[in-house]
Amino acid sequence: MDSECRKLAFIFIFGVSFFYASFAEKAPHFSFVKPATLAPAVSYFDYIVVGGGTAGCSLAATLSDGATVLLLERGGVPYGNKNVEDIGSFGANLANVSPSSPSQGFVSEDGVLNARARVLGGGSAINAGFYTRAPPEFVAKVGWDYGLVNQSYAWVERKVAFEPPMLQFQTAVKDGLLQAGVQPYNGFTYDHIHGTKFGGTIFDNNGHRHTAADLLEYADPRRATVYLYAVAQKILFSRRELGKPRAYGVIFKDSVGIVHKAFLRPGAANEVILSAGALGSPQLLMLSGVGPATELMLHGIEVVLDQPQVGQGMADNPMNLLFIPSPISVETSLIQAVGITEFGSFIEAASGSSNVRAFMQNLPSAAQMLTSQASQSSDGPNVITTQGDLDTAIEYMHSLLNGTINSGCILEKIAGPRSSGYLHLATVDPNDNPAVRFNYFQDPDDLQRCVMGMETIIKVIESEPFSKFRVPGMTTQALINIVVNFPLNLRPRHFSTALSLEQFCIDTVLSIWHYHGGCQVNKVVDKDYKVLGTVGLRVIDGSTFYDSPGTNPQATVMMLGRYMGQRILAQRR
């Protein structure tokens, strides 16, 4: 009897697998992905997902298993774009500021340069590729089901996660971390564990990037529709259920400005779901009339729901770094080795001139700003070092910009963080970036952890395993001077910037593109990610987070799309 049951079970599983495999489509050859110019004027779906990023792709693919799904993405596809797909072009991808670029730059009100994705696959198409799961305490804190979380991570990893090659520079960083006391060594793992490890990557062994768009290989092409260059203008609401506004559709424009409307099919389970990211989701809620009433009225937006918490709790993990010119050649690598410290700072590294330049972010204006700094007198506000140190720094930076020097960088990112700010509308045009302030180091604990992280980086650089990548005679202070005198951000420099690690952290802070918040749980959405005070509307992406999970959030955001997609379908069924 048991044998017969096992046989029937095998036949059933094989049959189901064969059935779905017969309809699955492989990236990049998706028949259901098309430009929004081909969209009808009016269409109907069970679910409308706004934002084809790290959460949106996995969410839409999952929902298509049991319902019709429309996924709206404001950018194009990542496929066939060398800057996106090639690990060596990471810097060129971020530096591309054209209107069609996958990366849309912005500057926060803190004076820190940043970027948001504008491409199918979202941040996974423009980031440094590090793949790591959230720590168990994060999962427990948000109240997710461990079993379903692990299944959802595994689902993602079958398509986009790889073990990186452990080459010389990254190995030296690993050994330096261990000598600096970031113990124990945990080897290669996707898990977030205190100590030093090699994490996963979304770049395969050929240096080819795999993005969240690849997760659409799981989608049922008969039920899924993806429109590209589709910019959502607003969510449509009616007031039909217990006085609460009910989302029933989305207005979007295609690349030539034609307006289209997508409506939900009749049915209580059908929903609009925002997965537009920490900037896009709160922005679209506000443009649709859900947000702080005073601000909405200021912009002439009809108030659907006064929700003052929309756009609040915006946080960005501050990053600080040191550049290291190398006397020997270095491999092209992005984040692989990582030190997860007990005090809440993560130490990571990248190498290769192109990738190091990517962390500078503002290359087009760097040389001009650098020249301006160099022309100041020795007692000017931005000249922190001696003229000799400044000349050395300028020579190094010009060599780095011209790609004529071997180099790496070691950076630290603050966990959390505890400091937070807010987002508000700059204009009512959804193509424009909203204004955002992150209030870096507002909490003194963040600043203390940055100092401890920089002290750890210095120990790694001065360690014996890392010595072969150090230029003889170049001191750690000289490396600090390089960063101090490079125009990495728009923040002022002080006389003490090169002498005080506290001031160094404040003045030279960068973004590592892990910003989150704006639609947080129990403030804007409930624990099922339904927007409070509305019906038929959810937000499922990093805007719901209070903390950035692990050393990189992308694995968890992709997992979240799968996780919630399964839960939504289970409730539907």
Coordinates of C-alpha atoms in Angstrom, one line a residue:
M1 CA 0.0 0.0 0.0
D2 CA 2.8 2.4 1.0
S3 CA 4.7 1.6 -2.2
E4 CA 1.6 2.3 -4.3
C5 CA 1.0 5.6 -2.6
R6 CA 4.6 6.7 -3.2
K7 CA 4.3 5.7 -6.8
L8 CA 1.1 7.7 -7.2
A9 CA 2.7 10.7 -5.4
F10 CA 5.7 10.5 -7.8
I11 CA 3.4 10.4 -10.8
F12 CA 1.5 13.4 -9.5
I13 CA 4.6 15.5 -8.7
F14 CA 6.1 14.6 -12.1
G15 CA 2.9 15.5 -13.9
V16 CA 2.6 18.8 -12.2
S17 CA 6.3 19.6 -12.8
F18 CA 5.9 18.7 -16.5
F19 CA 2.8 20.7 -16.8
Y20 CA 4.4 23.9 -15.5
A21 CA 7.7 23.2 -17.3
S22 CA 5.8 23.0 -20.6
F23 CA 4.6 26.6 -20.1
A24 CA 7.7 28.2 -18.5
E25 CA 9.7 30.7 -20.5
K26 CA 13.4 31.3 -20.1
A27 CA 15.0 34.8 -19.7
P28 CA 15.3 36.9 -21.7
H29 CA 12.7 35.4 -24.1
F30 CA 9.6 36.3 -22.2
S31 CA 6.5 36.5 -24.5
F32 CA 4.6 38.3 -21.8
V33 CA 7.1 41.2 -21.4
K34 CA 6.3 44.0 -23.8
P35 CA 6.5 47.8 -24.1
A36 CA 3.5 49.7 -22.6
T37 CA 2.9 51.2 -26.0
L38 CA 1.3 47.8 -26.9
A39 CA -1.1 48.0 -23.9
P40 CA -4.8 48.5 -24.6
A41 CA -6.5 51.6 -23.4
V42 CA -8.3 49.6 -20.7
S43 CA -7.4 46.2 -19.3
Y44 CA -8.5 44.0 -16.4
F45 CA -6.5 41.8 -14.0
D46 CA -6.9 40.1 -10.6
Y47 CA -3.7 41.8 -9.3
I48 CA -1.9 44.9 -10.5
V49 CA 1.7 45.2 -9.2
V50 CA 3.4 48.5 -9.6
G51 CA 7.2 48.2 -9.8
G52 CA 9.1 45.4 -11.4
G53 CA 12.0 45.4 -9.0
T54 CA 13.5 43.0 -6.5
A55 CA 10.1 42.4 -4.8
G56 CA 7.8 43.0 -7.8
C57 CA 9.3 40.3 -10.1
S58 CA 9.1 37.5 -7.5
L59 CA 5.7 38.6 -6.3
A60 CA 4.2 38.8 -9.8
A61 CA 5.7 35.4 -10.8
T62 CA 4.2 33.8 -7.7
L63 CA 0.8 35.4 -8.1
S64 CA 0.6 34.2 -11.7
D65 CA 0.4 30.6 -10.3
G66 CA -3.3 31.3 -9.3
A67 CA -4.4 34.6 -10.8
T68 CA -4.0 37.0 -13.6
V69 CA -1.3 39.6 -12.9
L70 CA -0.2 42.9 -14.5
L71 CA 3.3 44.1 -13.6
L72 CA 4.1 47.7 -14.4
E73 CA 7.8 48.7 -14.7
R74 CA 8.9 52.2 -15.5
G75 CA 12.2 51.1 -17.1
G76 CA 13.3 48.6 -19.7
V77 CA 14.8 45.2 -19.5
P78 CA 18.3 44.4 -18.1
Y79 CA 19.1 41.9 -20.9
G80 CA 21.5 42.8 -23.6
N81 CA 22.9 45.8 -21.7
K82 CA 26.6 45.1 -21.1
N83 CA 26.8 47.7 -18.4
V84 CA 24.2 45.8 -16.4
E85 CA 25.3 42.3 -17.1
D86 CA 29.1 42.5 -16.9
I87 CA 30.7 42.7 -13.5
G88 CA 33.5 44.9 -14.8
S89 CA 30.9 47.5 -16.0
F90 CA 29.4 48.1 -12.6
G91 CA 30.9 51.6 -12.4
A92 CA 29.8 52.5 -15.9
N93 CA 26.3 51.4 -15.1
L94 CA 26.0 53.7 -12.1
A95 CA 27.7 56.6 -13.9
N96 CA 25.2 56.5 -16.8
V97 CA 22.9 59.5 -16.2
S98 CA 21.0 59.4 -19.5
P99 CA 17.2 59.4 -19.4
S100 CA 17.1 55.8 -20.4
S101 CA 19.7 54.6 -17.9
P102 CA 18.8 51.7 -15.5
S103 CA 20.1 53.9 -12.7
Q104 CA 18.4 57.2 -11.8
G105 CA 20.6 59.4 -9.7
F106 CA 19.4 61.7 -6.9
V107 CA 21.0 63.7 -4.1
S108 CA 19.5 63.5 -0.6
E109 CA 18.9 66.7 1.4
D110 CA 21.9 65.5 3.4
G111 CA 24.2 66.2 0.5
V112 CA 24.9 62.6 -0.3
L113 CA 24.7 61.2 -3.8
N114 CA 22.5 58.2 -4.3
A115 CA 20.8 56.1 -7.0
R116 CA 17.5 54.3 -7.6
A117 CA 16.8 51.6 -10.1
R118 CA 14.7 52.2 -13.3
V119 CA 14.8 48.8 -14.9
L120 CA 13.1 45.4 -14.7
G121 CA 14.8 43.6 -11.9
G122 CA 15.2 46.8 -9.9
G123 CA 18.2 47.3 -7.6
S124 CA 19.5 43.8 -8.5
A125 CA 20.3 45.2 -11.9
I126 CA 22.5 48.1 -10.6
N127 CA 23.9 46.9 -7.3
A128 CA 27.2 45.2 -6.3
G129 CA 25.6 41.8 -6.3
F130 CA 26.1 40.6 -2.8
Y131 CA 23.6 37.9 -1.7
T132 CA 22.9 37.1 1.9
R133 CA 19.9 36.1 4.0
A134 CA 18.5 38.1 6.9
P135 CA 19.6 37.0 10.4
P136 CA 17.1 34.9 12.3
E137 CA 16.4 37.7 14.8
F138 CA 15.2 39.9 11.9
V139 CA 12.8 37.2 10.8
A140 CA 11.5 36.8 14.4
K141 CA 11.2 40.5 14.8
V142 CA 9.0 41.0 11.8
G143 CA 7.0 37.9 12.6
W144 CA 7.5 35.9 9.5
D145 CA 7.1 32.1 9.3
Y146 CA 10.6 30.5 9.4
G147 CA 9.6 27.5 7.2
L148 CA 8.0 29.6 4.5
V149 CA 10.9 32.1 4.6
N150 CA 13.5 29.4 4.1
Q151 CA 11.5 27.9 1.2
S152 CA 11.1 31.3 -0.4
Y153 CA 14.9 32.0 -0.1
A154 CA 15.6 28.6 -1.7
W155 CA 13.2 29.4 -4.5
V156 CA 15.1 32.7 -5.3
E157 CA 18.5 31.0 -5.0
R158 CA 17.8 28.4 -7.6
K159 CA 17.7 31.2 -10.2
V160 CA 20.0 34.0 -9.1
A161 CA 22.5 33.1 -6.4
F162 CA 26.1 31.7 -6.8
E163 CA 29.2 31.1 -4.8
P164 CA 31.9 33.6 -5.9
P165 CA 35.5 32.7 -6.8
M166 CA 37.7 33.5 -3.9
L167 CA 40.6 35.3 -5.5
Q168 CA 43.6 37.2 -4.1
F169 CA 42.3 40.6 -3.1
Q170 CA 39.1 39.3 -1.5
T171 CA 41.1 36.5 0.2
A172 CA 43.5 39.0 1.6
V173 CA 40.6 41.0 3.0
K174 CA 39.2 37.9 4.6
D175 CA 42.5 37.0 6.2
G176 CA 43.0 40.6 7.3
L177 CA 39.6 40.6 9.0
L178 CA 40.4 37.5 10.9
Q179 CA 43.7 39.0 12.0
A180 CA 41.8 42.2 13.0
G181 CA 39.7 40.0 15.4
V182 CA 36.5 39.6 13.4
Q183 CA 36.2 35.9 14.3
P184 CA 35.4 33.2 13.7
Y185 CA 35.8 32.2 10.0
N186 CA 32.5 30.9 8.7
G187 CA 33.5 29.9 5.2
F188 CA 31.1 30.4 2.3
T189 CA 27.5 30.8 3.5
Y190 CA 24.3 32.7 2.6
D191 CA 23.6 32.9 6.3
H192 CA 24.2 36.1 8.3
I193 CA 26.6 35.1 11.1
H194 CA 28.9 37.1 13.3
G195 CA 32.5 36.7 12.2
T196 CA 34.1 36.6 8.7
K197 CA 32.6 34.8 5.7
F198 CA 32.3 34.7 2.0
G199 CA 28.8 35.5 0.9
G200 CA 26.8 34.7 -2.2
T201 CA 26.6 36.8 -5.3
I202 CA 24.2 37.3 -8.2
F203 CA 27.2 37.2 -10.6
D204 CA 27.9 33.8 -12.0
N205 CA 31.4 32.4 -12.6
N206 CA 31.6 34.2 -15.9
G207 CA 31.0 37.5 -14.2
H208 CA 27.5 37.7 -15.7
R209 CA 24.8 39.3 -13.6
H210 CA 21.5 37.6 -12.8
T211 CA 18.7 39.9 -11.7
A212 CA 15.3 39.5 -10.1
A213 CA 13.9 39.7 -13.6
D214 CA 15.2 36.1 -14.0
L215 CA 12.6 35.1 -11.4
L216 CA 9.9 35.7 -14.1
E217 CA 11.0 32.4 -15.4
Y218 CA 8.7 31.0 -12.7
A219 CA 5.8 33.0 -14.1
D220 CA 2.9 31.4 -15.9
P221 CA 3.0 33.3 -19.3
R222 CA -0.8 32.7 -19.8
R223 CA -1.6 34.7 -16.7
A224 CA 1.2 37.2 -16.4
T225 CA 1.6 40.5 -18.3
V226 CA 4.5 42.9 -17.9
Y227 CA 4.5 46.3 -19.4
L228 CA 7.8 48.2 -19.7
Y229 CA 8.3 52.0 -19.7
A230 CA 5.0 52.1 -17.9
V231 CA 5.0 55.0 -15.4
A232 CA 2.2 54.7 -12.9
Q233 CA 0.5 58.1 -12.4
K234 CA -2.0 57.3 -9.6
I235 CA -4.0 54.6 -7.9
L236 CA -7.7 54.9 -8.4
F237 CA -10.0 54.7 -5.3
S238 CA -13.7 54.4 -4.7
R239 CA -15.5 54.6 -1.3
R240 CA -17.6 51.5 -1.3
E241 CA -16.5 49.4 1.6
L242 CA -17.4 50.6 5.1
G243 CA -16.4 54.1 4.3
K244 CA -12.9 53.1 3.4
P245 CA -11.4 53.9 0.1
R246 CA -11.0 50.8 -2.1
A247 CA -8.3 50.6 -4.7
Y248 CA -9.8 49.5 -8.0
G249 CA -7.2 50.4 -10.6
V250 CA -4.1 52.2 -11.8
I251 CA -3.5 54.9 -14.4
F252 CA -0.2 54.7 -16.2
K253 CA 1.5 56.3 -19.2
D254 CA 3.6 54.6 -21.8
S255 CA 6.9 55.9 -23.3
V256 CA 5.1 58.3 -25.7
G257 CA 2.8 59.7 -23.1
I258 CA -0.4 57.8 -23.9
V259 CA -2.6 57.2 -20.9
H260 CA -3.8 53.7 -20.1
K261 CA -6.0 52.4 -17.4
A262 CA -5.8 49.0 -15.7
F263 CA -8.7 47.9 -13.5
L264 CA -9.1 45.1 -11.0
R265 CA -11.6 42.4 -12.0
P266 CA -14.6 42.1 -9.7
G267 CA -13.7 40.1 -6.6
A268 CA -13.0 40.9 -2.9
A269 CA -9.6 39.2 -3.1
N270 CA -8.3 41.3 -6.0
E271 CA -5.7 44.0 -5.2
V272 CA -3.4 46.7 -6.2
I273 CA 0.1 46.1 -4.8
L274 CA 2.9 48.7 -4.7
S275 CA 6.4 47.3 -5.0
A276 CA 8.0 50.5 -6.3
G277 CA 10.7 50.7 -3.6
A278 CA 11.4 53.0 -0.7
L279 CA 11.2 56.1 -2.8
G280 CA 8.6 55.0 -5.3
S281 CA 5.9 53.4 -3.1
P282 CA 5.4 56.4 -0.7
Q283 CA 5.7 58.8 -3.6
L284 CA 2.9 57.0 -5.5
L285 CA 0.7 56.8 -2.4
M286 CA 1.0 60.6 -1.9
L287 CA 0.4 61.3 -5.6
S288 CA -2.8 59.2 -5.3
G289 CA -4.0 61.1 -2.3
V290 CA -2.8 58.9 0.6
G291 CA -0.4 60.7 2.8
P292 CA 0.0 63.8 5.1
A293 CA -3.1 65.9 4.2
T294 CA -1.2 69.3 4.7
E295 CA 1.5 68.3 2.2
L296 CA -1.0 66.8 -0.3
M297 CA -3.1 70.0 -0.3
L298 CA 0.0 72.1 -0.7
H299 CA 0.6 70.3 -4.0
G300 CA -3.1 70.5 -5.1
I301 CA -3.7 66.7 -4.6
E302 CA -7.1 65.6 -3.5
V303 CA -6.9 63.9 -0.1
V304 CA -8.2 60.4 -0.2
L305 CA -6.8 59.4 3.2
D306 CA -4.9 61.6 5.7
Q307 CA -2.0 59.3 6.6
P308 CA 0.8 61.4 8.1
Q309 CA 3.2 58.4 8.5
V310 CA 3.6 58.0 4.7
G311 CA 7.2 59.0 3.9
Q312 CA 8.3 58.9 7.5
G313 CA 11.0 56.6 8.9
M314 CA 13.3 56.9 5.8
A315 CA 16.7 55.5 6.7
D316 CA 19.9 54.8 4.7
N317 CA 22.8 52.7 6.1
P318 CA 25.8 55.1 6.1
M319 CA 28.9 53.9 4.3
N320 CA 32.5 55.1 4.8
L321 CA 35.6 53.8 3.1
L322 CA 39.2 54.0 2.3
F323 CA 40.7 53.6 -1.2
I324 CA 43.9 51.5 -1.4
P325 CA 46.3 51.9 -4.4
S326 CA 48.0 48.6 -5.0
P327 CA 51.6 48.0 -6.3
I328 CA 50.4 44.8 -7.9
S329 CA 47.4 44.0 -10.2
V330 CA 44.1 43.2 -8.5
E331 CA 41.2 41.2 -9.8
T332 CA 37.9 42.8 -10.7
S333 CA 35.6 42.0 -7.8
L334 CA 32.6 43.3 -6.0
I335 CA 31.4 42.5 -2.5
Q336 CA 32.4 38.9 -1.5
A337 CA 34.3 38.7 1.8
V338 CA 32.5 40.3 4.7
G339 CA 33.2 40.9 8.3
I340 CA 30.1 40.9 10.5
T341 CA 31.2 42.5 13.7
E342 CA 29.7 42.2 17.1
F343 CA 29.3 46.0 17.4
G344 CA 27.0 46.4 14.4
S345 CA 29.3 47.4 11.5
F346 CA 29.8 45.3 8.3
I347 CA 33.3 45.4 6.6
E348 CA 33.3 44.7 2.9
A349 CA 35.6 45.3 -0.1
A350 CA 35.7 45.8 -3.9
S351 CA 38.6 45.8 -6.3
G352 CA 39.5 46.8 -9.8
S353 CA 39.6 50.5 -10.9
S354 CA 36.2 50.5 -12.6
N355 CA 34.5 49.1 -9.5
V356 CA 36.3 51.3 -7.1
R357 CA 35.4 54.4 -9.2
A358 CA 31.7 53.3 -8.9
F359 CA 31.8 53.9 -5.2
M360 CA 32.7 57.6 -6.0
Q361 CA 29.4 58.0 -7.8
N362 CA 30.0 61.6 -9.1
L363 CA 32.7 61.1 -11.7
P364 CA 31.5 63.7 -14.2
S365 CA 32.1 66.6 -11.8
A366 CA 34.9 65.0 -9.7
A367 CA 37.8 66.5 -11.7
Q368 CA 36.4 70.0 -11.8
M369 CA 35.6 69.9 -8.1
L370 CA 39.0 68.5 -7.3
T371 CA 40.7 71.3 -9.2
S372 CA 38.6 73.8 -7.3
Q373 CA 39.7 72.3 -3.9
A374 CA 43.3 72.2 -4.9
S375 CA 43.4 75.9 -5.8
Q376 CA 42.4 76.9 -2.3
S377 CA 44.9 78.3 0.1
S378 CA 46.3 76.1 2.8
D379 CA 44.1 77.6 5.4
G380 CA 40.9 77.3 3.4
P381 CA 37.9 75.4 4.8
N382 CA 38.3 72.4 2.5
V383 CA 42.1 71.9 2.7
I384 CA 42.6 69.6 5.6
T385 CA 46.1 68.2 5.0
T386 CA 49.5 69.6 4.1
Q387 CA 50.1 70.7 0.5
G388 CA 52.3 67.7 0.0
D389 CA 49.6 65.3 1.2
L390 CA 47.1 67.1 -1.0
D391 CA 49.4 66.8 -4.1
T392 CA 49.8 63.1 -3.5
A393 CA 46.0 62.6 -3.1
I394 CA 45.3 64.6 -6.3
E395 CA 47.9 62.5 -8.3
Y396 CA 46.3 59.3 -7.0
M397 CA 42.8 60.4 -7.8
H398 CA 43.6 61.5 -11.3
S399 CA 45.3 58.1 -11.9
L400 CA 42.2 56.4 -10.5
L401 CA 39.9 58.4 -12.7
N402 CA 42.0 57.6 -15.7
G403 CA 42.1 53.9 -14.9
T404 CA 45.9 53.9 -14.8
I405 CA 46.3 52.6 -11.2
N406 CA 45.5 49.3 -9.6
S407 CA 43.2 49.8 -6.7
G408 CA 40.8 48.4 -4.2
C409 CA 38.6 49.8 -1.5
I410 CA 37.5 48.6 1.9
L411 CA 34.2 50.0 3.3
E412 CA 32.1 49.7 6.4
K413 CA 28.3 49.9 6.6
I414 CA 26.4 50.6 9.7
A415 CA 23.7 48.0 10.6
G416 CA 20.2 49.3 11.1
P417 CA 20.7 52.3 11.2
R418 CA 19.1 54.0 14.1
S419 CA 19.0 57.4 12.5
S420 CA 16.0 58.2 10.2
G421 CA 14.4 61.0 8.3
Y422 CA 11.5 61.6 5.9
L423 CA 10.5 61.8 2.3
H424 CA 8.3 64.5 0.7
L425 CA 7.1 65.4 -2.8
A426 CA 9.3 67.7 -4.8
T427 CA 6.8 67.9 -7.7
V428 CA 3.6 66.1 -8.7
D429 CA 5.4 64.5 -11.7
P430 CA 5.9 60.7 -11.0
N431 CA 9.0 60.8 -13.3
D432 CA 10.7 63.1 -10.8
N433 CA 12.5 61.9 -7.7
P434 CA 10.9 62.9 -4.4
A435 CA 13.0 64.8 -1.9
V436 CA 14.4 62.7 1.0
R437 CA 16.4 63.4 4.1
F438 CA 18.1 60.4 5.9
N439 CA 19.7 62.3 8.8
Y440 CA 22.9 60.3 8.8
F441 CA 24.5 59.9 12.3
Q442 CA 21.6 61.7 14.0
D443 CA 21.8 58.9 16.5
P444 CA 25.2 59.0 18.3
D445 CA 25.2 55.2 18.4
D446 CA 25.5 55.1 14.6
L447 CA 28.5 57.4 14.7
Q448 CA 30.2 55.3 17.4
R449 CA 29.7 52.2 15.3
C450 CA 31.2 54.0 12.2
V451 CA 34.3 54.9 14.2
M452 CA 34.7 51.3 15.3
G453 CA 34.2 50.1 11.8
M454 CA 36.8 52.5 10.4
E455 CA 39.2 51.4 13.1
T456 CA 38.7 47.8 12.0
I457 CA 39.3 48.7 8.4
I458 CA 42.6 50.3 9.4
K459 CA 43.6 47.1 11.2
V460 CA 42.8 45.1 8.0
I461 CA 44.9 47.4 5.9
E462 CA 47.8 47.3 8.3
S463 CA 47.5 43.5 8.7
E464 CA 50.2 41.1 7.3
P465 CA 47.9 39.2 4.9
F466 CA 47.0 42.5 3.2
S467 CA 50.6 43.9 3.0
K468 CA 51.2 42.9 -0.6
F469 CA 48.4 45.2 -1.7
R470 CA 49.9 48.2 0.1
V471 CA 52.2 50.7 -1.7
P472 CA 55.4 50.8 0.3
G473 CA 55.7 54.0 2.4
M474 CA 52.1 55.0 2.0
T475 CA 50.7 55.5 5.4
T476 CA 47.2 55.0 6.6
Q477 CA 47.0 58.7 7.2
A478 CA 47.7 59.2 3.6
L479 CA 44.9 56.9 2.6
I480 CA 42.6 59.0 4.9
N481 CA 43.8 62.2 3.3
I482 CA 42.9 60.8 -0.2
V483 CA 39.2 60.3 0.9
V484 CA 39.0 63.6 2.7
N485 CA 40.2 65.5 -0.4
F486 CA 38.1 63.7 -2.9
P487 CA 34.6 65.2 -3.7
L488 CA 32.6 62.1 -2.8
N489 CA 29.6 64.1 -1.6
L490 CA 28.3 67.6 -1.2
R491 CA 28.9 67.9 2.5
P492 CA 31.4 70.4 3.9
R493 CA 34.9 69.4 5.1
H494 CA 36.3 70.6 8.4
F495 CA 39.8 71.1 9.7
S496 CA 39.5 68.0 11.8
T497 CA 38.1 65.7 9.1
A498 CA 41.4 64.0 8.5
L499 CA 42.4 63.9 12.1
S500 CA 39.1 62.7 13.8
L501 CA 37.4 59.5 12.8
E502 CA 34.1 60.9 14.1
Q503 CA 34.4 64.0 11.8
F504 CA 35.7 61.7 9.0
C505 CA 32.5 59.6 9.2
I506 CA 30.2 62.6 9.2
D507 CA 32.0 64.5 6.4
T508 CA 32.8 61.7 4.0
V509 CA 29.6 59.6 4.4
L510 CA 28.3 57.8 1.3
S511 CA 25.3 55.7 0.5
I512 CA 25.6 52.0 -0.1
W513 CA 22.1 52.2 -1.7
H514 CA 20.3 50.2 1.0
Y515 CA 17.8 52.9 1.9
H516 CA 14.4 51.8 3.3
G517 CA 11.3 53.0 5.1
G518 CA 8.4 55.3 4.1
C519 CA 5.6 52.7 4.4
Q520 CA 6.5 51.0 7.6
V521 CA 4.6 48.1 9.2
N522 CA 2.1 49.2 11.9
K523 CA 2.4 52.8 10.7
V524 CA 1.4 52.7 7.0
V525 CA 0.7 49.0 6.5
D526 CA -0.4 46.2 8.8
K527 CA 1.5 42.9 9.3
D528 CA -0.1 41.5 6.1
Y529 CA 1.2 44.7 4.3
K530 CA -2.3 46.0 3.7
V531 CA -2.4 49.8 3.7
L532 CA -4.1 50.9 6.9
G533 CA -7.4 52.7 6.3
T534 CA -7.9 51.3 2.8
V535 CA -9.2 48.2 1.1
G536 CA -7.6 46.3 -1.8
L537 CA -4.2 47.9 -1.5
R538 CA -0.9 46.6 -0.2
V539 CA 2.8 47.6 -0.2
I540 CA 5.3 44.8 -0.5
D541 CA 8.9 46.0 -0.7
G542 CA 11.7 47.5 1.3
S543 CA 9.7 50.6 2.2
T544 CA 8.0 48.6 4.9
F545 CA 11.3 47.9 6.7
Y546 CA 12.6 49.5 9.9
D547 CA 16.1 48.0 9.4
S548 CA 18.0 46.9 6.4
P549 CA 18.2 43.1 6.7
G550 CA 21.7 41.5 6.8
T551 CA 24.7 42.9 5.0
N552 CA 22.6 43.4 1.8
P553 CA 18.8 43.5 1.6
Q554 CA 18.2 42.3 -1.9
A555 CA 18.0 38.6 -1.1
T556 CA 15.4 39.3 1.6
V557 CA 13.4 41.7 -0.7
M558 CA 13.3 39.0 -3.4
M559 CA 12.3 36.5 -0.8
L560 CA 9.5 38.8 0.5
G561 CA 7.9 38.9 -2.9
R562 CA 7.8 35.1 -3.1
Y563 CA 6.8 34.8 0.6
M564 CA 3.8 37.2 0.4
G565 CA 2.8 35.9 -3.0
Q566 CA 2.3 32.5 -1.5
R567 CA 0.4 33.8 1.5
I568 CA -1.9 35.9 -0.7
L569 CA -2.7 33.0 -3.0
A570 CA -3.3 30.7 0.0
Q571 CA -5.8 33.2 1.4
R572 CA -7.4 33.5 -2.1
R573 CA -7.8 29.8 -2.4

